[in-house]
Amino acid sequence: QVQLVESGGGLVQAGGSLRLACTVSGSFFSPNAMGWYRQAPGKQRELVATITRDGSTDTADSVKGRFTISRDNAKVTVYLQMNSLKPEDTAVYYCNAQIPQTRTQALTGKAFDYWGQGTQITVSS
């Protein structure tokens, strides 16, 4: 059974830093894209950053220059380094991994979306 386990959330003052990690277990195939999303109270879930298996990244404008996504393919882990945190970054952060379920999917680039349980980030002003 595929599981995504997140760590690193918590409470931090504005201007501070946190690092999130998400490790995938139970999968025979390595993930294609991995990423982080967040959902603030009363708002829809939004993309924070994604990274492909070869390291290409996409980052939301709201966090560009402050947040950095990276991954360790050997450890099947994706990281999110968050610097210069602002109160508006307060949200539940979710890890996402797109993982092939079959060899055919792996060969054709198709995958299934898996999600972590979410970790709370609270930035105080």
Coordinates of N, CA, C and O in Angstrom, one line a residue:
Q1 N 0.8 -1.2 0.0 CA 0.0 0.0 0.0 C 0.9 1.2 0.0 O 1.8 1.4 0.8
V2 N 0.6 2.1 -0.9 CA 1.4 3.3 -1.0 C 1.0 4.3 0.1 O -0.2 4.6 0.3
Q3 N 2.0 4.9 0.7 CA 1.8 5.9 1.7 C 2.8 7.0 1.5 O 3.9 6.9 1.1
L4 N 2.2 8.2 1.8 CA 3.0 9.5 1.8 C 3.1 10.0 3.2 O 2.0 10.3 3.7
V5 N 4.2 10.1 3.8 CA 4.3 10.5 5.2 C 5.1 11.9 5.2 O 6.2 12.0 4.8
E6 N 4.4 12.9 5.7 CA 4.9 14.2 5.8 C 5.5 14.5 7.2 O 5.0 14.0 8.2
S7 N 6.4 15.4 7.2 CA 7.0 15.9 8.5 C 7.5 17.3 8.3 O 7.7 17.8 7.2
G8 N 7.7 18.0 9.4 CA 8.3 19.3 9.4 C 7.4 20.5 9.6 O 7.8 21.6 9.6
G9 N 6.1 20.3 9.8 CA 5.2 21.4 10.0 C 5.3 22.0 11.4 O 6.0 21.5 12.2
G10 N 4.6 23.1 11.6 CA 4.6 23.7 13.0 C 4.3 25.1 12.9 O 3.7 25.7 12.0
L11 N 4.6 25.8 14.1 CA 4.3 27.2 14.3 C 5.7 28.0 14.2 O 6.7 27.5 14.8
V12 N 5.6 29.1 13.4 CA 6.8 29.9 13.3 C 6.4 31.3 13.2 O 5.3 31.7 12.8
Q13 N 7.3 32.2 13.6 CA 7.1 33.6 13.5 C 7.3 34.1 12.0 O 8.1 33.5 11.3
A14 N 6.7 35.2 11.7 CA 6.9 35.8 10.4 C 8.4 36.1 10.2 O 9.1 36.5 11.1
G15 N 8.8 35.7 9.0 CA 10.3 35.9 8.6 C 11.1 34.7 8.9 O 12.3 34.6 8.5
G16 N 10.5 33.7 9.6 CA 11.2 32.5 9.9 C 11.2 31.5 8.8 O 10.7 31.7 7.7
S17 N 11.8 30.3 9.1 CA 11.9 29.2 8.0 C 11.5 27.9 8.6 O 11.5 27.7 9.8
L18 N 11.0 27.1 7.7 CA 10.7 25.7 8.0 C 11.0 24.8 6.8 O 11.1 25.3 5.6
R19 N 11.2 23.6 7.0 CA 11.5 22.6 6.0 C 10.5 21.4 6.1 O 10.5 20.8 7.1
L20 N 9.8 21.2 5.0 CA 8.9 20.1 5.0 C 9.5 18.9 4.2 O 10.3 19.1 3.3
A21 N 9.2 17.7 4.6 CA 9.7 16.5 3.9 C 8.5 15.6 3.7 O 7.6 15.5 4.6
C22 N 8.5 14.8 2.7 CA 7.5 13.8 2.4 C 8.1 12.6 1.8 O 8.7 12.7 0.7
T23 N 8.0 11.5 2.4 CA 8.6 10.2 1.9 C 7.5 9.3 1.5 O 6.5 9.1 2.2
V24 N 7.7 8.7 0.3 CA 6.8 7.7 -0.3 C 7.3 6.3 0.1 O 8.5 6.0 -0.1
S25 N 6.4 5.5 0.5 CA 6.7 4.1 0.8 C 5.7 3.2 0.1 O 4.5 3.6 -0.1
G26 N 6.0 1.9 -0.1 CA 5.1 0.9 -0.6 C 4.8 0.9 -2.0 O 3.9 0.2 -2.5
S27 N 5.6 1.7 -2.8 CA 5.4 1.7 -4.2 C 6.5 1.0 -5.0 O 7.7 1.1 -4.7
F28 N 6.1 0.2 -6.0 CA 7.1 -0.5 -6.8 C 7.8 0.4 -7.8 O 9.0 0.3 -8.0
F29 N 7.0 1.3 -8.3 CA 7.5 2.3 -9.3 C 7.8 3.6 -8.6 O 7.2 4.0 -7.7
S30 N 8.8 4.3 -9.1 CA 9.2 5.6 -8.6 C 8.2 6.7 -9.1 O 7.7 6.5 -10.2
P31 N 8.0 7.7 -8.3 CA 7.0 8.7 -8.7 C 7.5 9.5 -10.0 O 8.7 9.7 -10.2
N32 N 6.5 9.9 -10.7 CA 6.8 10.9 -11.8 C 7.0 12.3 -11.1 O 8.0 12.5 -10.4
A33 N 6.0 13.2 -11.3 CA 6.1 14.4 -10.6 C 5.7 14.3 -9.1 O 4.9 13.4 -8.7
M34 N 6.4 15.1 -8.3 CA 6.0 15.2 -6.8 C 5.8 16.7 -6.5 O 6.4 17.5 -7.3
G35 N 5.0 17.0 -5.5 CA 4.8 18.4 -5.2 C 4.2 18.7 -3.9 O 3.9 17.8 -3.1
W36 N 4.0 19.9 -3.7 CA 3.3 20.4 -2.5 C 2.2 21.3 -2.9 O 2.3 22.2 -3.8
Y37 N 1.1 21.2 -2.2 CA -0.1 22.0 -2.3 C -0.5 22.5 -0.9 O 0.0 21.9 0.1
R38 N -1.3 23.5 -0.9 CA -1.7 24.0 0.4 C -3.2 24.5 0.4 O -3.7 24.8 -0.7
Q39 N -3.8 24.4 1.5 CA -5.2 24.9 1.6 C -5.4 25.7 2.9 O -5.2 25.1 4.0
A40 N -5.7 26.9 2.8 CA -6.0 27.8 3.9 C -7.5 27.7 4.2 O -8.3 27.3 3.4
P41 N -7.9 28.0 5.5 CA -9.3 28.0 5.8 C -10.2 28.8 4.9 O -9.9 30.0 4.6
G42 N -11.2 28.2 4.4 CA -12.2 28.9 3.5 C -11.7 29.0 2.1 O -12.4 29.7 1.3
K43 N -10.5 28.5 1.8 CA -10.0 28.6 0.4 C -9.8 27.3 -0.2 O -9.8 26.2 0.4
Q44 N -9.7 27.3 -1.6 CA -9.4 26.0 -2.3 C -8.0 25.7 -2.2 O -7.1 26.5 -1.9
R45 N -7.7 24.4 -2.4 CA -6.4 23.9 -2.4 C -5.6 24.5 -3.6 O -6.2 24.5 -4.7
E46 N -4.4 24.9 -3.3 CA -3.6 25.5 -4.4 C -2.2 24.9 -4.5 O -1.7 24.5 -3.5
L47 N -1.7 25.0 -5.7 CA -0.4 24.5 -6.0 C 0.6 25.4 -5.3 O 0.5 26.7 -5.4
V48 N 1.6 24.8 -4.7 CA 2.8 25.6 -4.1 C 4.0 25.4 -5.0 O 4.5 26.3 -5.6
A49 N 4.3 24.1 -5.3 CA 5.5 23.8 -6.1 C 5.5 22.4 -6.5 O 5.0 21.5 -5.8
T50 N 6.0 22.1 -7.7 CA 6.1 20.7 -8.2 C 7.5 20.5 -8.7 O 8.2 21.5 -9.1
I51 N 7.9 19.2 -8.8 CA 9.2 18.9 -9.3 C 9.1 17.5 -10.0 O 8.5 16.6 -9.5
T52 N 9.7 17.5 -11.2 CA 9.7 16.2 -12.0 C 10.8 15.3 -11.5 O 11.7 15.7 -10.8
R53 N 10.8 14.1 -12.1 CA 11.8 13.2 -11.7 C 13.2 13.6 -12.1 O 14.2 13.4 -11.4
D54 N 13.3 14.4 -13.2 CA 14.6 14.9 -13.6 C 15.0 16.3 -13.0 O 16.0 16.9 -13.4
G55 N 14.1 16.8 -12.1 CA 14.5 18.0 -11.4 C 13.9 19.3 -11.9 O 14.2 20.4 -11.3
S56 N 13.0 19.2 -12.9 CA 12.4 20.5 -13.4 C 11.3 20.9 -12.4 O 10.5 20.1 -11.9
T57 N 11.3 22.2 -12.1 CA 10.4 22.7 -11.1 C 9.4 23.7 -11.6 O 9.7 24.4 -12.6
D58 N 8.3 23.8 -10.9 CA 7.3 24.9 -11.2 C 6.9 25.4 -9.8 O 6.5 24.6 -8.9
T59 N 6.9 26.7 -9.6 CA 6.7 27.3 -8.3 C 5.6 28.4 -8.5 O 5.7 29.2 -9.4
A60 N 4.7 28.4 -7.5 CA 3.6 29.5 -7.5 C 4.3 30.9 -7.4 O 5.2 31.0 -6.6
D61 N 3.7 31.8 -8.1 CA 4.2 33.2 -8.0 C 4.3 33.7 -6.5 O 5.2 34.5 -6.2
S62 N 3.3 33.3 -5.8 CA 3.1 33.8 -4.4 C 4.3 33.4 -3.5 O 4.5 34.0 -2.4
V63 N 5.0 32.3 -3.9 CA 6.1 31.9 -3.0 C 7.4 31.9 -3.7 O 8.5 31.5 -3.1
K64 N 7.4 32.3 -5.0 CA 8.7 32.3 -5.8 C 9.7 33.2 -5.1 O 9.4 34.3 -4.6
G65 N 10.9 32.7 -5.0 CA 12.0 33.4 -4.3 C 12.1 33.2 -2.9 O 13.1 33.6 -2.2
R66 N 11.1 32.5 -2.3 CA 11.0 32.3 -0.8 C 11.0 30.8 -0.6 O 11.6 30.3 0.4
F67 N 10.3 30.0 -1.4 CA 10.2 28.6 -1.2 C 11.0 27.8 -2.3 O 11.0 28.3 -3.5
T68 N 11.6 26.7 -1.9 CA 12.4 25.9 -2.9 C 12.0 24.5 -2.7 O 12.1 23.9 -1.6
I69 N 11.6 23.9 -3.8 CA 11.3 22.4 -3.8 C 12.5 21.6 -4.3 O 13.2 22.1 -5.2
S70 N 12.7 20.5 -3.7 CA 13.8 19.6 -4.2 C 13.3 18.1 -3.9 O 12.4 17.9 -3.2
R71 N 14.1 17.2 -4.5 CA 13.7 15.8 -4.2 C 15.0 14.9 -4.2 O 16.0 15.3 -4.9
D72 N 14.9 13.8 -3.5 CA 15.9 12.8 -3.5 C 15.3 11.6 -4.0 O 14.5 10.9 -3.3
N73 N 15.6 11.2 -5.2 CA 15.0 10.1 -5.9 C 15.4 8.7 -5.2 O 14.6 7.8 -5.1
A74 N 16.6 8.7 -4.7 CA 17.0 7.5 -4.0 C 16.2 7.2 -2.7 O 15.9 6.1 -2.4
K75 N 15.9 8.3 -2.0 CA 15.1 8.2 -0.8 C 13.6 8.3 -1.0 O 12.8 8.3 -0.1
V76 N 13.2 8.6 -2.3 CA 11.8 8.8 -2.7 C 11.2 9.8 -1.8 O 10.1 9.6 -1.2
T77 N 11.8 11.0 -1.7 CA 11.4 12.0 -0.7 C 11.5 13.3 -1.5 O 12.4 13.6 -2.2
V78 N 10.5 14.2 -1.2 CA 10.4 15.5 -1.7 C 10.5 16.5 -0.5 O 9.9 16.2 0.5
Y79 N 11.1 17.6 -0.7 CA 11.3 18.6 0.3 C 10.8 19.9 -0.1 O 10.7 20.2 -1.3
L80 N 10.4 20.7 0.9 CA 10.0 22.1 0.6 C 10.7 23.0 1.6 O 10.3 22.9 2.8
Q81 N 11.7 23.7 1.2 CA 12.3 24.7 2.1 C 11.6 26.0 2.0 O 11.5 26.6 0.9
M82 N 11.1 26.5 3.1 CA 10.3 27.7 3.2 C 11.0 28.7 4.0 O 11.2 28.5 5.2
N83 N 11.4 29.8 3.3 CA 12.1 30.9 4.0 C 11.2 32.2 3.9 O 10.2 32.3 3.2
S84 N 11.5 33.1 4.8 CA 10.8 34.4 4.8 C 9.3 34.2 4.9 O 8.5 34.8 4.1
L85 N 8.9 33.4 5.8 CA 7.5 33.0 5.9 C 6.6 34.2 6.3 O 7.1 35.1 7.1
K86 N 5.4 34.2 5.7 CA 4.5 35.3 6.0 C 3.2 34.7 6.6 O 2.9 33.5 6.4
P87 N 2.4 35.5 7.3 CA 1.2 35.0 7.9 C 0.2 34.4 6.8 O -0.5 33.5 7.1
E88 N 0.3 35.0 5.6 CA -0.6 34.4 4.5 C -0.1 33.1 4.0 O -0.8 32.5 3.2
D89 N 1.0 32.6 4.5 CA 1.4 31.2 4.2 C 0.8 30.2 5.1 O 0.9 29.0 4.9
T90 N 0.1 30.7 6.1 CA -0.6 29.8 7.0 C -1.6 28.9 6.3 O -2.5 29.4 5.6
A91 N -1.5 27.6 6.4 CA -2.3 26.6 5.7 C -2.0 25.2 6.1 O -1.0 25.0 6.8
V92 N -2.8 24.3 5.7 CA -2.4 22.9 5.7 C -1.7 22.6 4.4 O -2.2 22.8 3.3
Y93 N -0.5 22.0 4.5 CA 0.3 21.7 3.3 C 0.2 20.2 3.1 O 0.4 19.4 4.0
Y94 N -0.1 19.9 1.8 CA -0.2 18.5 1.4 C 0.8 18.1 0.4 O 1.1 18.8 -0.6
C95 N 1.4 16.9 0.6 CA 2.3 16.4 -0.4 C 1.6 15.6 -1.4 O 0.5 14.9 -1.1
N96 N 2.0 15.6 -2.6 CA 1.4 14.9 -3.8 C 2.5 14.2 -4.5 O 3.6 14.7 -4.7
A97 N 2.1 13.0 -4.9 CA 3.0 12.2 -5.8 C 2.2 11.5 -6.9 O 1.2 10.9 -6.6
Q98 N 2.7 11.6 -8.1 CA 2.1 10.9 -9.2 C 2.9 9.6 -9.5 O 4.0 9.7 -10.0
I99 N 2.2 8.5 -9.2 CA 2.9 7.2 -9.2 C 2.3 6.2 -10.2 O 1.1 6.0 -10.1
P100 N 3.1 5.7 -11.1 CA 2.5 4.7 -12.0 C 2.1 3.4 -11.2 O 2.7 3.1 -10.2
Q101 N 1.0 2.8 -11.7 CA 0.5 1.6 -11.0 C 0.9 0.3 -11.7 O 0.9 -0.8 -11.1
T102 N 1.2 0.4 -13.0 CA 1.6 -0.7 -13.8 C 2.8 -0.4 -14.7 O 3.1 0.8 -14.9
R103 N 3.4 -1.4 -15.3 CA 4.5 -1.2 -16.2 C 4.0 -0.4 -17.4 O 4.8 0.5 -17.9
T104 N 2.8 -0.6 -17.9 CA 2.3 0.1 -19.0 C 2.2 1.6 -18.7 O 2.6 2.5 -19.5
Q105 N 1.7 1.9 -17.5 CA 1.6 3.3 -17.1 C 3.0 3.9 -17.0 O 3.2 5.1 -17.4
A106 N 3.9 3.2 -16.4 CA 5.3 3.7 -16.3 C 5.9 4.0 -17.6 O 6.6 5.0 -17.8
L107 N 5.6 3.1 -18.6 CA 6.2 3.3 -20.0 C 5.5 4.5 -20.7 O 6.1 5.1 -21.6
T108 N 4.3 4.8 -20.4 CA 3.5 5.8 -21.1 C 3.4 7.1 -20.4 O 2.7 8.0 -20.9
G109 N 4.0 7.2 -19.2 CA 4.0 8.4 -18.5 C 2.7 8.7 -17.7 O 2.5 9.8 -17.2
K110 N 1.8 7.7 -17.6 CA 0.6 7.9 -16.9 C 0.8 7.5 -15.4 O 1.7 6.8 -15.1
A111 N 0.0 8.0 -14.5 CA 0.2 7.8 -13.1 C -1.1 8.1 -12.3 O -2.0 8.7 -12.8
F112 N -1.1 7.6 -11.1 CA -2.2 7.8 -10.2 C -1.8 8.9 -9.1 O -0.6 8.9 -8.7
D113 N -2.7 9.7 -8.7 CA -2.4 10.8 -7.7 C -2.5 10.2 -6.3 O -3.5 9.7 -5.9
Y114 N -1.4 10.4 -5.5 CA -1.5 10.1 -4.1 C -1.2 11.3 -3.3 O -0.5 12.2 -3.7
W115 N -1.8 11.4 -2.1 CA -1.8 12.5 -1.3 C -1.3 12.1 0.2 O -1.7 11.1 0.7
G116 N -0.5 13.0 0.8 CA -0.2 12.9 2.2 C -1.4 13.3 3.0 O -2.4 13.8 2.5
Q117 N -1.2 13.2 4.3 CA -2.3 13.5 5.3 C -2.4 14.9 5.6 O -3.4 15.4 6.1
G118 N -1.4 15.7 5.2 CA -1.4 17.1 5.4 C -0.7 17.5 6.7 O -0.8 16.8 7.7
T119 N 0.0 18.6 6.7 CA 0.7 19.1 7.9 C 0.4 20.6 8.0 O 0.5 21.3 7.0
Q120 N 0.1 21.0 9.2 CA -0.3 22.4 9.5 C 1.0 23.3 9.6 O 1.9 23.0 10.4
I121 N 0.9 24.4 8.9 CA 1.9 25.5 9.0 C 1.2 26.7 9.5 O 0.2 27.2 8.8
T122 N 1.6 27.2 10.6 CA 1.0 28.5 11.1 C 2.1 29.5 11.3 O 3.1 29.3 12.0
V123 N 1.9 30.7 10.6 CA 2.9 31.7 10.7 C 2.3 32.9 11.5 O 1.3 33.5 11.0
S124 N 2.9 33.2 12.6 CA 2.4 34.3 13.4 C 3.0 35.6 13.1 O 4.2 35.7 12.7
S125 N 2.2 36.7 13.2 CA 2.8 38.0 12.8 C 3.4 38.7 14.0 O 3.4 38.2 15.1

